[in-house]
GROMACS .gro file of C-alpha atoms in nm:
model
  200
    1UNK     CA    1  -0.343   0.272   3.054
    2UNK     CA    2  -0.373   0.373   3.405
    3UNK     CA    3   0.000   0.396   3.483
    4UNK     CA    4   0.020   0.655   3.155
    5UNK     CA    5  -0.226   0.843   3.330
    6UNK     CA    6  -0.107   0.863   3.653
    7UNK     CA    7   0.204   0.980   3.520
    8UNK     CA    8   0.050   1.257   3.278
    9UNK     CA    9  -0.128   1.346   3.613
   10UNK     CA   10   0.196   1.406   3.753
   11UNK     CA   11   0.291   1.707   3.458
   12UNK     CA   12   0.245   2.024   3.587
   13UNK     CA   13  -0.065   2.223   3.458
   14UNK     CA   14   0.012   2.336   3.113
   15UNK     CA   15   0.039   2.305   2.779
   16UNK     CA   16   0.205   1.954   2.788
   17UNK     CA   17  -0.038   1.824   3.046
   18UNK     CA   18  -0.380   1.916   2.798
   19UNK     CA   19  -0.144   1.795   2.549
   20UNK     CA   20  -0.096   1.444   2.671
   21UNK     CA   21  -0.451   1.443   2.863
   22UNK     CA   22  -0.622   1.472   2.520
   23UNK     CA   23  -0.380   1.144   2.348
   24UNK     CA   24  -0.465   0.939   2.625
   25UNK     CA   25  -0.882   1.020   2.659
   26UNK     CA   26  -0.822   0.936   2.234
   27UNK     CA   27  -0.554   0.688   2.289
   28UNK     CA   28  -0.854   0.461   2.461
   29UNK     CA   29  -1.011   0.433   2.151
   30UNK     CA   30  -0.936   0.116   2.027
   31UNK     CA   31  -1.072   0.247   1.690
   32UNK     CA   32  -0.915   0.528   1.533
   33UNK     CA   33  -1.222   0.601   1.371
   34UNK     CA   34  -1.405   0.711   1.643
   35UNK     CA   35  -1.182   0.897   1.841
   36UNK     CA   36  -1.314   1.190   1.957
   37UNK     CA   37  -1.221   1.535   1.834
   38UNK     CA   38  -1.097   1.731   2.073
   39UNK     CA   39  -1.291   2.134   2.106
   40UNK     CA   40  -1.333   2.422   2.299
   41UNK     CA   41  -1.089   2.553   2.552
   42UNK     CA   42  -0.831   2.282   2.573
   43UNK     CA   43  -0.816   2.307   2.190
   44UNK     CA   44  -0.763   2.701   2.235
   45UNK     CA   45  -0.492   2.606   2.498
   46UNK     CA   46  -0.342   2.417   2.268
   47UNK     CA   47  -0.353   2.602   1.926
   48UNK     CA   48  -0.259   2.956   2.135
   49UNK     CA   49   0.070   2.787   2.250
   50UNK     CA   50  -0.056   2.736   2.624
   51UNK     CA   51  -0.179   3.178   2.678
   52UNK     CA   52  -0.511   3.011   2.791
   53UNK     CA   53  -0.517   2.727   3.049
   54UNK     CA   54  -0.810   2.503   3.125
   55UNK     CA   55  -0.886   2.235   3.352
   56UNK     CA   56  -1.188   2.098   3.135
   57UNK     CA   57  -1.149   1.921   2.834
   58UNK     CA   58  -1.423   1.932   2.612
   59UNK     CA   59  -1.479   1.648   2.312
   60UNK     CA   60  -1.720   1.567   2.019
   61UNK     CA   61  -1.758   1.186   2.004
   62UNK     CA   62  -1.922   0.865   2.162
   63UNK     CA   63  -1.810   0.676   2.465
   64UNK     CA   64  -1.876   0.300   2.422
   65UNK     CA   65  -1.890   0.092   2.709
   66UNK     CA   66  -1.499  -0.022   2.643
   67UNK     CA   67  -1.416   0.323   2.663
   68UNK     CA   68  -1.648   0.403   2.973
   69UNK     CA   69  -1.502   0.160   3.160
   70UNK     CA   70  -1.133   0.278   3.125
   71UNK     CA   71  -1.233   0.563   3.232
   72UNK     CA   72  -1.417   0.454   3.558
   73UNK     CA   73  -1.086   0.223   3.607
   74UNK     CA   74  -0.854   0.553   3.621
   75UNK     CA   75  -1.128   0.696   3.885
   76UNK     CA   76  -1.299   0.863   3.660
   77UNK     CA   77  -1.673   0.951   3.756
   78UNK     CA   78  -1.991   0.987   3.550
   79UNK     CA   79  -2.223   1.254   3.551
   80UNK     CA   80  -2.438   1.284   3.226
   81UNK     CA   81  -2.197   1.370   2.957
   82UNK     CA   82  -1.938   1.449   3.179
   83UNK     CA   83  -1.696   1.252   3.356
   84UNK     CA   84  -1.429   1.393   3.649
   85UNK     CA   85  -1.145   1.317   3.817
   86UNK     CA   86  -1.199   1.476   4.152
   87UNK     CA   87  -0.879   1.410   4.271
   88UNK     CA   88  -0.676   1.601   4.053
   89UNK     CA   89  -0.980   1.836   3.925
   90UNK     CA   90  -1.022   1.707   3.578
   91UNK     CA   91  -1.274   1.714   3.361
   92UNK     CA   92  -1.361   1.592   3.034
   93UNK     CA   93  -1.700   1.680   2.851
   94UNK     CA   94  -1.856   1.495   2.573
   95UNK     CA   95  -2.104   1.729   2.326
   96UNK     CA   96  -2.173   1.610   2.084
   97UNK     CA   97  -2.168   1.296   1.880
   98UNK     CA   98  -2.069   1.490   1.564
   99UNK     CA   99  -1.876   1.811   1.494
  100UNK     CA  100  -2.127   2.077   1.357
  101UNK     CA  101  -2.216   2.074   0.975
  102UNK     CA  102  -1.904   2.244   0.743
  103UNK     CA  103  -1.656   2.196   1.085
  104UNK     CA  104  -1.342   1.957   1.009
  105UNK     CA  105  -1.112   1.737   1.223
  106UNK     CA  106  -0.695   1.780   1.170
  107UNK     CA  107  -0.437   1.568   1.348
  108UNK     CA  108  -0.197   1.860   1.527
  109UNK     CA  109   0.123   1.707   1.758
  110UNK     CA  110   0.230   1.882   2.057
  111UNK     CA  111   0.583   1.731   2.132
  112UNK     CA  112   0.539   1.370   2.140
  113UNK     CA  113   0.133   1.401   2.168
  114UNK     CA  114  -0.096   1.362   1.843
  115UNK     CA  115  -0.427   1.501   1.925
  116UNK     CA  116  -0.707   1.507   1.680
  117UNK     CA  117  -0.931   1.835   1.699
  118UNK     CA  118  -1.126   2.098   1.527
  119UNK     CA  119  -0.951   2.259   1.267
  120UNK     CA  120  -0.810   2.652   1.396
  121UNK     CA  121  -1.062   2.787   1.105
  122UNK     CA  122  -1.395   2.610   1.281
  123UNK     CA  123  -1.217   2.716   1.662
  124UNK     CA  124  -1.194   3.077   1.546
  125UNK     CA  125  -1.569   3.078   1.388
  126UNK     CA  126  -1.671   2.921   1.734
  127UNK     CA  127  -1.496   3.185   1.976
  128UNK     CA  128  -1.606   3.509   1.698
  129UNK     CA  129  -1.977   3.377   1.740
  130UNK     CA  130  -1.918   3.352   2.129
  131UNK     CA  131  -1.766   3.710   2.161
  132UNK     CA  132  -2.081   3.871   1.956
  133UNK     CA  133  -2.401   3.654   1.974
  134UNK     CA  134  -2.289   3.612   2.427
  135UNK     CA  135  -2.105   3.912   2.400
  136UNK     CA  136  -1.795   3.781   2.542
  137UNK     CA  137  -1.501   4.004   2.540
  138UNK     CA  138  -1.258   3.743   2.615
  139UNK     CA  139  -1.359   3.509   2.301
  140UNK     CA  140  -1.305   3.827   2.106
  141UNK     CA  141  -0.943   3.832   2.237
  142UNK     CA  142  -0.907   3.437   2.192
  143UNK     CA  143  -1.033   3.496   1.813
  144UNK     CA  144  -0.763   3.722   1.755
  145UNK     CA  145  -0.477   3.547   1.958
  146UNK     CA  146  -0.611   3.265   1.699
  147UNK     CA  147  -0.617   3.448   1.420
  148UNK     CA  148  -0.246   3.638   1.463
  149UNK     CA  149  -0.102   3.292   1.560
  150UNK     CA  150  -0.200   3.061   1.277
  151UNK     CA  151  -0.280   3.317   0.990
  152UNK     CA  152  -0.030   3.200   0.766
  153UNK     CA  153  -0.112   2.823   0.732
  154UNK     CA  154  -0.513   2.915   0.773
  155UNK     CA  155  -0.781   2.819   0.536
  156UNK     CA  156  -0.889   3.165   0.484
  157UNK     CA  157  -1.202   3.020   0.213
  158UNK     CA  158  -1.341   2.776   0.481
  159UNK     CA  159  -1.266   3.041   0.757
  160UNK     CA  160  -1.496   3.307   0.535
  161UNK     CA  161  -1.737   3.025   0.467
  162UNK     CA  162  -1.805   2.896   0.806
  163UNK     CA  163  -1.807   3.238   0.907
  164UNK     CA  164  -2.108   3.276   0.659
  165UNK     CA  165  -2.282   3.027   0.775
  166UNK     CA  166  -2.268   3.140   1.123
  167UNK     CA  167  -2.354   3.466   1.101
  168UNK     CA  168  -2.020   3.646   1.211
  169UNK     CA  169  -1.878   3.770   0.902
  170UNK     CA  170  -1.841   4.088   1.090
  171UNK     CA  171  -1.691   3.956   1.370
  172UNK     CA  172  -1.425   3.861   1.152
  173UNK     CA  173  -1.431   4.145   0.973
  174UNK     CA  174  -1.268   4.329   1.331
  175UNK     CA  175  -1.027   4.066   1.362
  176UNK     CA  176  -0.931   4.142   1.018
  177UNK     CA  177  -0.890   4.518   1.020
  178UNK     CA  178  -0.712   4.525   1.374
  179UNK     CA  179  -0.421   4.228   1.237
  180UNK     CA  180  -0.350   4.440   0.917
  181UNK     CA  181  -0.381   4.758   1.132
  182UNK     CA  182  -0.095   4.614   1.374
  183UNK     CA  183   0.091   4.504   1.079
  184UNK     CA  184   0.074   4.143   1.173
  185UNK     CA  185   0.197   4.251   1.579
  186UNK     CA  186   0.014   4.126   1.868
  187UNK     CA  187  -0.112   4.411   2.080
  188UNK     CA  188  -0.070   4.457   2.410
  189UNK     CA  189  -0.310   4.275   2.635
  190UNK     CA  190  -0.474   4.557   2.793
  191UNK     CA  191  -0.557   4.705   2.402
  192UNK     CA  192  -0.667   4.423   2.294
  193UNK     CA  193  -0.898   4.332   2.599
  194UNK     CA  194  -1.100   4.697   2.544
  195UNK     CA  195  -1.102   4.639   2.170
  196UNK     CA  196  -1.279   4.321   2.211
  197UNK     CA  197  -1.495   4.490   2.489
  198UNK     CA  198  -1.576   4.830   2.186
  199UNK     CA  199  -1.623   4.596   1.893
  200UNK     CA  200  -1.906   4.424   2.055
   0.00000   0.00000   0.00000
């Protein structure tokens, strides 16, 4: 276990690095059934094709005391729910125990790397609430990166329903408009950053 570390360690910081870092964290999981689900950024990293790169990866599961201690064995460090790797500045953050009511899990591969994470629909809910109820341009601009990249093979009823339930219907409404407004086309970045900024 600690050998496959050291060399995922040794990847350089990209896609294929969050990638593999996320299969090994679930790969210690002795119990496929409790694997945590990978979230947040490193799941944005990963469903936006590597246009956002993070350093933290953030999880919804347990860590039993098996899994705890392969993780101090690889130098891993505890503090509260989060443990780092100070030597090569990595950290992974546990949650939550359990994905938020209505969210799903779906096994995506990266190359040779199955990860298990939130589904795109439940990401896109979480960075449209982020960009209107904090206000955060950039999550605007990660919800339509999201969007425009995995449209096609979306669940657009559990995208509107989640949406309902969290209170960003028109959030998603913006995203909406703008993608059949471009005809499908990714704006350029510097549009797209002062639409997020407007549609606040």
């Amino acid at each position: 276990m600690e050998t496959k570390l050291k060399n995922i360690l040794a990847l350089p910081h990209d896609l294929d690095r969050t990638a593999a870092l996320a299969w090994w964290m679930q790969s210690c999981y002795p119990d496929e059934a409790v694997r945590p689900i990978l979230v947040g950024g490193a799941a944005m990293e990963l469903y936006s094709e590597g246009a956002f790169i993070t350093a933290e990866l953030d999880f919804v599961g347990i860590v039993p005391p098996p899994v705890a201690s392969d993780l101090k064995k690889a130098a891993f460090g505890r503090l509260g729910r989060q443990w780092l790797h100070d030597k090569e500045s990595v950290s992974i953050v546990f949650h939550n125990d359990t994905l938020r009511k209505g969210e799903r899990a779906v096994d995506q591969s990266f190359g040779d790397y199955p990860v298990l994470m939130v589904s795109p629909e439940d990401l896109l809910v979480d960075r449209l609430a982020s960009w209107r109820h904090r206000e955060s341009p950039t999550h605007g601009v990660q919800a339509y990166l999201l969007y425009y990249l995995k449209h096609g093979p979306m669940d657009l009823e559990h995208l509107r329903q989640r949406a309902a339930q969290e209170d960003v219907e028109p959030a998603l409404d913006s995203v909406t408009r703008l993608f059949f407004k471009n005809k499908g086309q990714l704006p350029e970045a510097e549009y797209l950053g002062a639409w997020a900024s407007r549609e606040i």
